[in-house]
Coordinates of N, CA and C in Angstrom, one line a residue:
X151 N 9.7 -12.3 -6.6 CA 8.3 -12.5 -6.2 C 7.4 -12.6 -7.4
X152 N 6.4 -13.2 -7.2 CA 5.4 -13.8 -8.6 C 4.5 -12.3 -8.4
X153 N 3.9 -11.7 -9.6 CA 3.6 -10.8 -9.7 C 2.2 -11.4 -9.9
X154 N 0.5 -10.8 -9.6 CA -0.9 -11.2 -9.4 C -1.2 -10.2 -10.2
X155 N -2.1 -10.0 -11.2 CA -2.6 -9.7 -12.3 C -3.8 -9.1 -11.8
X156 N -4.1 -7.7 -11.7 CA -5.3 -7.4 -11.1 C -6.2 -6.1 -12.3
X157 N -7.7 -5.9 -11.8 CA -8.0 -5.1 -13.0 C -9.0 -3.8 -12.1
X158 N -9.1 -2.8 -12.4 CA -9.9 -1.9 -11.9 C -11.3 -2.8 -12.1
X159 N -12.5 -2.9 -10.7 CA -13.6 -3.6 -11.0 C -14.6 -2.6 -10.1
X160 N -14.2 -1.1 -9.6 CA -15.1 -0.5 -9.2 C -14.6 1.0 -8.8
X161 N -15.2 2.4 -9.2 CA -14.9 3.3 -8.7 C -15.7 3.7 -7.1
X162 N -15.5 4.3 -6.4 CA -16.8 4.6 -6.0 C -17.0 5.8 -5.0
X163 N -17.6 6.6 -4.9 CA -17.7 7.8 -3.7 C -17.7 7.5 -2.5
X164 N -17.4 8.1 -1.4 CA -17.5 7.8 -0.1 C -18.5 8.9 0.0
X165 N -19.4 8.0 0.8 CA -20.6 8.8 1.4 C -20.2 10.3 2.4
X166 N -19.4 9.4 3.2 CA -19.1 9.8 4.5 C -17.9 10.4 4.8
X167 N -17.3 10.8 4.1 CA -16.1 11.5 3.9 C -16.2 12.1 2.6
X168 N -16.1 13.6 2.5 CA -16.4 14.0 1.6 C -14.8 14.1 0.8
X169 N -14.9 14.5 -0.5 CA -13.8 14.4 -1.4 C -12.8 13.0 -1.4
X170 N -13.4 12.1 -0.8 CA -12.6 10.4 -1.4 C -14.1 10.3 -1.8
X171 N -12.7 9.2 -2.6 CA -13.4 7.5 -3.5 C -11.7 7.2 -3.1
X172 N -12.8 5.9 -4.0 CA -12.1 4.3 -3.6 C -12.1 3.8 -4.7
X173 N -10.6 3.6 -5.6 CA -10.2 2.7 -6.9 C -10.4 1.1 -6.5
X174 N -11.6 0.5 -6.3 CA -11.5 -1.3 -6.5 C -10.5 -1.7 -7.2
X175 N -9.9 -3.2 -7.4 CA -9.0 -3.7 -8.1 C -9.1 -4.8 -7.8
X176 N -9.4 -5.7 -8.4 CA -9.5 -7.1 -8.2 C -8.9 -7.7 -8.8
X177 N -8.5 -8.9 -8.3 CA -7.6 -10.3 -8.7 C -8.2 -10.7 -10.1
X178 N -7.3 -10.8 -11.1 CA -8.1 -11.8 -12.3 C -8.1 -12.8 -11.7
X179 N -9.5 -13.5 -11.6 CA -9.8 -14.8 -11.4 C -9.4 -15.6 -10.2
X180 N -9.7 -14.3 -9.5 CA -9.6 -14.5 -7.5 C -11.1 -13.6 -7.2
X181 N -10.3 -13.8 -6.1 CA -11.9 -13.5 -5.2 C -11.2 -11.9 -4.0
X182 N -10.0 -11.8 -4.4 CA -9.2 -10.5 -3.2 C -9.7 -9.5 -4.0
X183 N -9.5 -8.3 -2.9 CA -9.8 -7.2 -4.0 C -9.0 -5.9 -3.2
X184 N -8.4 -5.1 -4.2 CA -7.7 -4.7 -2.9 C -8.3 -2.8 -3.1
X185 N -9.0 -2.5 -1.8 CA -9.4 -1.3 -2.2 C -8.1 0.2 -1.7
X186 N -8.2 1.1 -2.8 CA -7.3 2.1 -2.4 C -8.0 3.6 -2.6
X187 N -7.9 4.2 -1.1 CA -8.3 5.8 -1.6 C -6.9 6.3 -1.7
X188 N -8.6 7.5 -3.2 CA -7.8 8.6 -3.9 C -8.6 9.1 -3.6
X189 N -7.8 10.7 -4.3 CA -9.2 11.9 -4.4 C -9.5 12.5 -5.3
X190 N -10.5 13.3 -5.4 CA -11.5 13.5 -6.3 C -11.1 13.7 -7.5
X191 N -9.6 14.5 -7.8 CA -9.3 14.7 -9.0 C -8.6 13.4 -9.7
X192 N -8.5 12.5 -9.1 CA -7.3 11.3 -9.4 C -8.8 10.4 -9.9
X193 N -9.8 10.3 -9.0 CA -10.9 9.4 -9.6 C -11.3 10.1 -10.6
X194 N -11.6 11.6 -11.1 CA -12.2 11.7 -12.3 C -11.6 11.5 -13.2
X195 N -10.1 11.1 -13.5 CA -8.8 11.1 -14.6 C -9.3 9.9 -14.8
X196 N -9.3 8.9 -13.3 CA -9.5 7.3 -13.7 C -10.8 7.5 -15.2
X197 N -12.2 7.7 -14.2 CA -13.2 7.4 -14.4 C -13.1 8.1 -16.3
X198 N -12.3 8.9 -16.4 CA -13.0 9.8 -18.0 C -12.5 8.8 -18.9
X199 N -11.6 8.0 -18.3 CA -10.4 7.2 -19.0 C -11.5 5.7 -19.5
X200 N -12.0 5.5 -18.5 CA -12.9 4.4 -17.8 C -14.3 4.4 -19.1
X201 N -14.8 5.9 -18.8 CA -16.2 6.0 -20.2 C -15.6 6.1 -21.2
X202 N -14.2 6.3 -22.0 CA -14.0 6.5 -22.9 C -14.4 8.4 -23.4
X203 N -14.5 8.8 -22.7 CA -14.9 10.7 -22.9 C -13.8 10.9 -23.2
X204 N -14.1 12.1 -24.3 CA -12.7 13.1 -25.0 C -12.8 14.2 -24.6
X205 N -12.4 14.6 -23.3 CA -12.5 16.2 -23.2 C -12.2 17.2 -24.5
X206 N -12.6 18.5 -24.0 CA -12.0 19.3 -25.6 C -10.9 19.1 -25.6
X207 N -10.4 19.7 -24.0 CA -8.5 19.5 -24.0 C -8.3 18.7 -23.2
X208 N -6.7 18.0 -23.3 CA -5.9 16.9 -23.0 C -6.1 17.3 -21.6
X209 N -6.2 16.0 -20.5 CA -6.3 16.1 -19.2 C -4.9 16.0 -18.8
X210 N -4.1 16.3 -18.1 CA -2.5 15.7 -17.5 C -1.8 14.4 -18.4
X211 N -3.2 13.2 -17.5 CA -2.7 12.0 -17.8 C -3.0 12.1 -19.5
X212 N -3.9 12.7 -20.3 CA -3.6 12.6 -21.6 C -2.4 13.1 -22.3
X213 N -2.3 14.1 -21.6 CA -0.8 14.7 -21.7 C 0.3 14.3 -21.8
X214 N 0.4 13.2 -20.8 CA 1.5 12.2 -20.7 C 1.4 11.3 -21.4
X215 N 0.6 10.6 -22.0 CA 0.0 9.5 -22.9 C 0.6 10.0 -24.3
X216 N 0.3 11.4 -24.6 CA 0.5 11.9 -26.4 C 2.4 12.2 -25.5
X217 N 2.6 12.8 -25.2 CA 4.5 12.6 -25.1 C 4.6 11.7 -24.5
X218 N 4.4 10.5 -24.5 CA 5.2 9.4 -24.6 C 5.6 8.8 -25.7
X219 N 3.6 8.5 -26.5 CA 3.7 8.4 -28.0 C 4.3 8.7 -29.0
X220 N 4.6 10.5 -28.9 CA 5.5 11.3 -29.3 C 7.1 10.9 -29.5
X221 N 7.3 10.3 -28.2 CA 8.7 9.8 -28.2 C 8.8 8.5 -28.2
X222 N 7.7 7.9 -28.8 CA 8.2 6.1 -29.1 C 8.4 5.4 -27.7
X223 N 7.8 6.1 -26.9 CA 7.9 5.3 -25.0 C 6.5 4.8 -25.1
X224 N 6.7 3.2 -24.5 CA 5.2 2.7 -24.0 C 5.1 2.4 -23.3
X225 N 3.9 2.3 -22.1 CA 4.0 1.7 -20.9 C 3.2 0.8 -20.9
X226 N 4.1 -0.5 -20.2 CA 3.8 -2.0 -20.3 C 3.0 -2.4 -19.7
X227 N 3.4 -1.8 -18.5 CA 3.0 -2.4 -17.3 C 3.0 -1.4 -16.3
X228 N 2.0 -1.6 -15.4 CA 2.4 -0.7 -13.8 C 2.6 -1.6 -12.5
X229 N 3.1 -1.7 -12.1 CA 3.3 -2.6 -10.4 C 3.3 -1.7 -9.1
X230 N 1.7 -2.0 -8.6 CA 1.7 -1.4 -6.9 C 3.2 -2.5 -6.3
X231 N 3.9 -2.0 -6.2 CA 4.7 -2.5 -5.3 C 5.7 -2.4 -3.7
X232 N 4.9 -1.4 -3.2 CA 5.0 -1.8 -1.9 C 3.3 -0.9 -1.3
X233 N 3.7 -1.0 0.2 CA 3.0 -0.7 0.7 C 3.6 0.1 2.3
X234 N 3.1 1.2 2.7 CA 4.0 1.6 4.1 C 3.2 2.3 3.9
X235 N 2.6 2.6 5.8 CA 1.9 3.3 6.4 C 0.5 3.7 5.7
X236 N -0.3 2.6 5.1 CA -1.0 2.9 4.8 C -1.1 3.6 3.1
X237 N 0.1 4.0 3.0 CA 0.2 4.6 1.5 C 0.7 3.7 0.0
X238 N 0.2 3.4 -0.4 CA 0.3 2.4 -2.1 C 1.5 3.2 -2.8
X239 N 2.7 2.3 -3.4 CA 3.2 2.9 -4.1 C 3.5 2.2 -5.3
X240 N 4.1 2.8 -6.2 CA 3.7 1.8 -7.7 C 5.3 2.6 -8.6
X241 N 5.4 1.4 -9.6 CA 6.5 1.8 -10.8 C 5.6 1.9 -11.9
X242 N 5.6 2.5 -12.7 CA 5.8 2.3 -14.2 C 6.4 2.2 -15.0
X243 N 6.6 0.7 -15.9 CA 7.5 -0.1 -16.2 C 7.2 0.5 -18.3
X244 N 8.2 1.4 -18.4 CA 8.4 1.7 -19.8 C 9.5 1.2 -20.7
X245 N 8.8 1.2 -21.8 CA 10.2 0.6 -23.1 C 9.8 1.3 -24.4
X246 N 11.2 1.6 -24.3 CA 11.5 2.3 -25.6 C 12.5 1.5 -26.5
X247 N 12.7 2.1 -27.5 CA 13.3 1.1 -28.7 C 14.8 0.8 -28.2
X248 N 15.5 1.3 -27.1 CA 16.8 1.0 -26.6 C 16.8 0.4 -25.1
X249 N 15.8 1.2 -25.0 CA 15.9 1.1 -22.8 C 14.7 0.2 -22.2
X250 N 14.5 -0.4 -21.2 CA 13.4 -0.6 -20.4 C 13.7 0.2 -18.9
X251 N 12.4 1.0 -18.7 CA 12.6 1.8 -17.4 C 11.3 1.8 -16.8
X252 N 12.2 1.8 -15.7 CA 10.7 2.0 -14.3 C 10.8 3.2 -13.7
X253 N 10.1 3.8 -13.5 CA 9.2 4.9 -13.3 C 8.6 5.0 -11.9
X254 N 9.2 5.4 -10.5 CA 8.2 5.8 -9.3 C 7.1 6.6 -9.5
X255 N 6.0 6.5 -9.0 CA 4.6 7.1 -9.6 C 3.6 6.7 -8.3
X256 N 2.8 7.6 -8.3 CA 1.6 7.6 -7.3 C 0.9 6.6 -7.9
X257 N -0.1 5.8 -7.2 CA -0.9 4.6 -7.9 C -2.1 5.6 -8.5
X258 N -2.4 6.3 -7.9 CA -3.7 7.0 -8.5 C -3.1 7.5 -10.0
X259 N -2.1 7.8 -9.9 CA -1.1 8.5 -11.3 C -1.5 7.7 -12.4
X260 N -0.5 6.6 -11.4 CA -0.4 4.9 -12.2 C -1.4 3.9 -12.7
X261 N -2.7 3.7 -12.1 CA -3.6 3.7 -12.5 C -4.8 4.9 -13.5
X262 N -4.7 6.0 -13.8 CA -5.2 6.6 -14.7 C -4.5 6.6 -16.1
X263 N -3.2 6.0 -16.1 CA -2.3 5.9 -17.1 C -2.2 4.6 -17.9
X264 N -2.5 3.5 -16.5 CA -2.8 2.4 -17.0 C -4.2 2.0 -18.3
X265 N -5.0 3.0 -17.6 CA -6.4 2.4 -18.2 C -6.3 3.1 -20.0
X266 N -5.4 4.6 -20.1 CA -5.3 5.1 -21.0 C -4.1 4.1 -22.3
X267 N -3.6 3.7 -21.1 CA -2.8 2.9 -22.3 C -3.4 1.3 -22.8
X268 N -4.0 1.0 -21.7 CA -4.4 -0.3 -21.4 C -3.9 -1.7 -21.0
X269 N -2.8 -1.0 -20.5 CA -1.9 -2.2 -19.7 C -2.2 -3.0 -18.9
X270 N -1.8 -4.1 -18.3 CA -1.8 -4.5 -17.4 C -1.5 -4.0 -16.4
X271 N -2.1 -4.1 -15.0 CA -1.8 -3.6 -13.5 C -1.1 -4.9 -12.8
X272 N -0.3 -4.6 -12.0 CA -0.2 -6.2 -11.3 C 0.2 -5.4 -9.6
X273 N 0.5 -6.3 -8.8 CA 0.7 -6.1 -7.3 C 1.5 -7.6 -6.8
X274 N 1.8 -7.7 -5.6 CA 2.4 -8.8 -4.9 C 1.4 -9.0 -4.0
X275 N 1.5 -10.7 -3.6 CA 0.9 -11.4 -2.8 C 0.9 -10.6 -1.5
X276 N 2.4 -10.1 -1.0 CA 2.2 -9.9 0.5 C 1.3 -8.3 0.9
X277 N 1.2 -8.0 -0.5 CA 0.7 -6.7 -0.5 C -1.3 -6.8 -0.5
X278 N -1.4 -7.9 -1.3 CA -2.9 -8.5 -1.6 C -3.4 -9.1 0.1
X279 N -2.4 -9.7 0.8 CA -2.1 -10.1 2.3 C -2.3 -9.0 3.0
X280 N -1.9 -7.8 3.1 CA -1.8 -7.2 3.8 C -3.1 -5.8 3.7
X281 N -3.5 -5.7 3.1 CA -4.3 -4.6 2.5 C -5.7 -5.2 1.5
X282 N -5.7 -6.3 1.3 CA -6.7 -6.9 0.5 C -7.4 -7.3 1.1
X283 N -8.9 -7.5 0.7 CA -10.2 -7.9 1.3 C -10.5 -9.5 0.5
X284 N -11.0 -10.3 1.1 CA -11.3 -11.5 0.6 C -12.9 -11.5 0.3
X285 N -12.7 -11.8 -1.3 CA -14.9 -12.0 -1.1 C -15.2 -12.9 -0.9
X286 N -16.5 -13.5 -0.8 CA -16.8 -14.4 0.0 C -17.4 -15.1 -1.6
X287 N -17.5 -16.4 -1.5 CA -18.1 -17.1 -3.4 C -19.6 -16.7 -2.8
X288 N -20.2 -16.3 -4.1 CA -21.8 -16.1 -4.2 C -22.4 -16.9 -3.2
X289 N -22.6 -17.9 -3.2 CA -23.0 -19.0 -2.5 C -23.3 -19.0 -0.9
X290 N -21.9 -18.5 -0.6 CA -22.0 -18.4 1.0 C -22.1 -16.9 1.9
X291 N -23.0 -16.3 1.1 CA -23.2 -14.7 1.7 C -23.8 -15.3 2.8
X292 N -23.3 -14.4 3.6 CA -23.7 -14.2 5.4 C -24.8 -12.9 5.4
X293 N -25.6 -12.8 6.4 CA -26.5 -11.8 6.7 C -26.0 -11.6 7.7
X294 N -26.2 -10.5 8.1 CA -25.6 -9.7 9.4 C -27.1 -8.9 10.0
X295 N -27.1 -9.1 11.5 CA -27.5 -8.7 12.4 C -27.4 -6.9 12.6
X296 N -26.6 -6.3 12.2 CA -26.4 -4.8 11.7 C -27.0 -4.2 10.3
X297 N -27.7 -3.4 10.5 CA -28.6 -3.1 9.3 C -27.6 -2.2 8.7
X298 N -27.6 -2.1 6.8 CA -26.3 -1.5 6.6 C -26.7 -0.4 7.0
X299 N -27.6 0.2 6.6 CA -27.7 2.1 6.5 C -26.8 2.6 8.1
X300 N -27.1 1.8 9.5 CA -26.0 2.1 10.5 C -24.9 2.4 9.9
X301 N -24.3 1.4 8.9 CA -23.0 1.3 9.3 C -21.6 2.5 8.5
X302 N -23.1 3.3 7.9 CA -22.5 5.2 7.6 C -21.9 5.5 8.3
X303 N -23.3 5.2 9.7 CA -22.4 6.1 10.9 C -21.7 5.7 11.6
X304 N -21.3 4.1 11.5 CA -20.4 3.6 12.5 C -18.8 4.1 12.1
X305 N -18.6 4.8 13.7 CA -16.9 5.5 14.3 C -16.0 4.1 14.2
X306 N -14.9 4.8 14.2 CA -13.7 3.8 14.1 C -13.8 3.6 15.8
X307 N -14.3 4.3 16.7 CA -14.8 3.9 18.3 C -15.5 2.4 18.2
X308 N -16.7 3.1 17.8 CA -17.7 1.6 17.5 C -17.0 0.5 16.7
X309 N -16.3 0.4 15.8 CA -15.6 -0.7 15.6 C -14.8 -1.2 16.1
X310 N -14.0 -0.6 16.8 CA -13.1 -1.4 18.1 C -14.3 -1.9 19.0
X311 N -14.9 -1.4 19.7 CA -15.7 -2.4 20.3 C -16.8 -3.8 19.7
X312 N -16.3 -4.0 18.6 CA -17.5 -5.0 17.5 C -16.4 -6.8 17.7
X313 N -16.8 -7.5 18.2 CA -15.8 -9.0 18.1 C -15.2 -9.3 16.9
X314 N -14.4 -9.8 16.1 CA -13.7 -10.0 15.1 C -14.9 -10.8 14.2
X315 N -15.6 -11.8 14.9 CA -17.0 -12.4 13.8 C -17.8 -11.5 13.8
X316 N -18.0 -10.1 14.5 CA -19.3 -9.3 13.9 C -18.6 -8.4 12.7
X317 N -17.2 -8.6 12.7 CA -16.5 -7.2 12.0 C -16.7 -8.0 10.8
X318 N -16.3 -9.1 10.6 CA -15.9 -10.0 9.3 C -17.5 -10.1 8.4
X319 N -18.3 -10.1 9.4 CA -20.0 -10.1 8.9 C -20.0 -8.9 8.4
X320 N -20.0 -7.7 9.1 CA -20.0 -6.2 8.6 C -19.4 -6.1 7.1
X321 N -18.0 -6.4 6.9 CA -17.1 -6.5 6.5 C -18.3 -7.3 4.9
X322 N -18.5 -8.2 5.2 CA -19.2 -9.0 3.9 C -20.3 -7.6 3.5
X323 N -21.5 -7.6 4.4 CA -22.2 -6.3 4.1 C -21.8 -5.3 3.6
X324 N -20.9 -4.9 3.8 CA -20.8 -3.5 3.1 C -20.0 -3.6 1.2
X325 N -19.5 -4.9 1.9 CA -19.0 -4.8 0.2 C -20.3 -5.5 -0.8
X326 N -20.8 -6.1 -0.4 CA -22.0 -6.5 -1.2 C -22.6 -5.0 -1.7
X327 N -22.5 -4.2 -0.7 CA -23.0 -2.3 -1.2 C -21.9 -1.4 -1.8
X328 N -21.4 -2.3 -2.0 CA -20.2 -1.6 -2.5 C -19.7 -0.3 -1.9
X329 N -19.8 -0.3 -0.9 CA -19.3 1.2 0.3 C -17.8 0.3 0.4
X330 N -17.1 0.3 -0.4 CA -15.2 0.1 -0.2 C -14.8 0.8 0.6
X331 N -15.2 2.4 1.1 CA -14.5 3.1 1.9 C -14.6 2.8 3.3
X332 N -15.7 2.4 3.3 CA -16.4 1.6 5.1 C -15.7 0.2 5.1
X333 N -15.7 0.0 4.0 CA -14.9 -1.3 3.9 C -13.3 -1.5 4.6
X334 N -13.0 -0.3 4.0 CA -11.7 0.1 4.3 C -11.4 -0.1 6.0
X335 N -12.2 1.1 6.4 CA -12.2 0.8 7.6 C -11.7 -0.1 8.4
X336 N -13.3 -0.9 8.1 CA -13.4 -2.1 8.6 C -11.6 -3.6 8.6
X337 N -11.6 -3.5 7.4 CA -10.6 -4.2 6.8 C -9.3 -4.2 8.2
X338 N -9.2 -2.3 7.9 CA -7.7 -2.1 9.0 C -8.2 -2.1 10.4
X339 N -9.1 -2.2 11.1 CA -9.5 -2.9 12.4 C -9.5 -4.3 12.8
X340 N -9.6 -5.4 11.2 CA -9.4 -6.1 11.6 C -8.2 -6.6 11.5
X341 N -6.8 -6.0 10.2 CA -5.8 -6.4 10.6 C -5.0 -5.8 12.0
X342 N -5.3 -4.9 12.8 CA -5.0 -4.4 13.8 C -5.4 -5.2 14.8
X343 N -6.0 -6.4 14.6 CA -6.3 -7.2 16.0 C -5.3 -8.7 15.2
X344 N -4.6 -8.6 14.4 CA -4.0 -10.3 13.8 C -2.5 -9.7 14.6

């Protein structure tokens, strides 16, 4: 399978659920984006990585970063590569001066490691298919009849009752606000009706 080249393009809090965020990751030079919750401690590892901040002391993933170093191990690459029941799972793909090894790893792991090394992230199409959100080009933003500040409070009830064209309008709205986690939602309501 051809592997899609993707880059972190957004952290962000969930309003409405307390202790998630949502790691963005978007297509180089697409328009998918595929959003994944973590929690709070996995987005602050992302995010310290992200400002460039030097704690006093080594965070985990710094930790792992200086013994790898230490042992001449580097990681190339990371691959979300599958996907079940809603949960991301990923390799990290190391090489050392004899071996090349892949590594099972949580994506929140895998992405805080990524950004420290600076690797590339990559994923599969059926995965970007299955879990990914489509943006729409600048051009053709839709307005929606639903004002966003509702759609905090809109239940996963209320979204089962919404038609597939109000969900897909919602769906544009909230990512323009970058609420990924309502996004989320949204997203798996509407692949639960394909």
């Amino acid at each position: 399978m051809k592997k899609i080249e993707l880059e972190i393009v957004a952290l962000s809090h969930s309003i409405t659920q307390t202790h998630s965020y949502a790691v963005v990751l978007g297509e180089v030079n697409g328009l998918r984006r595929l959003p994944i919750v973590i929690g709070g401690f996995e987005a602050q590892a992302i995010a310290v990585a992200l400002e460039r901040m030097q704690p006093s002391r080594p965070l985990t993933h710094d930790l792992m970063k200086n013994f790898m170093n230490a042992f001449n191990v580097e990681l190339m690459e990371i691959v979300i590569n599958d996907l079940q029941e809603g949960i991301f799972y990923s390799k990290l793909i190391c090489i050392s001066e004899h071996d090349t090894v892949e590594i099972d790893s949580r994506t929140s792991d895998a992405l805080a490691l990524a950004v420290r090394f600076g690797c590339p992230i990559y994923t599969y199409d059926n995965i970007l298919e299955s879990a990914g959100i489509l943006m729409e080009d600048n051009n053709k933003k839709k307005s929606s009849d639903i004002p966003v500040e509702e759609v905090s409070e809109t239940s996963r009830e209320e979204l089962s009752k919404m038609s597939l064209e109000e969900l897909n309008t919602l769906l544009n709205d909230v990512l323009e606000q970058e609420d990924y986690i309502k996004a989320i939602a949204i997203r798996d309501e509407i692949n639960k009706r394909k």
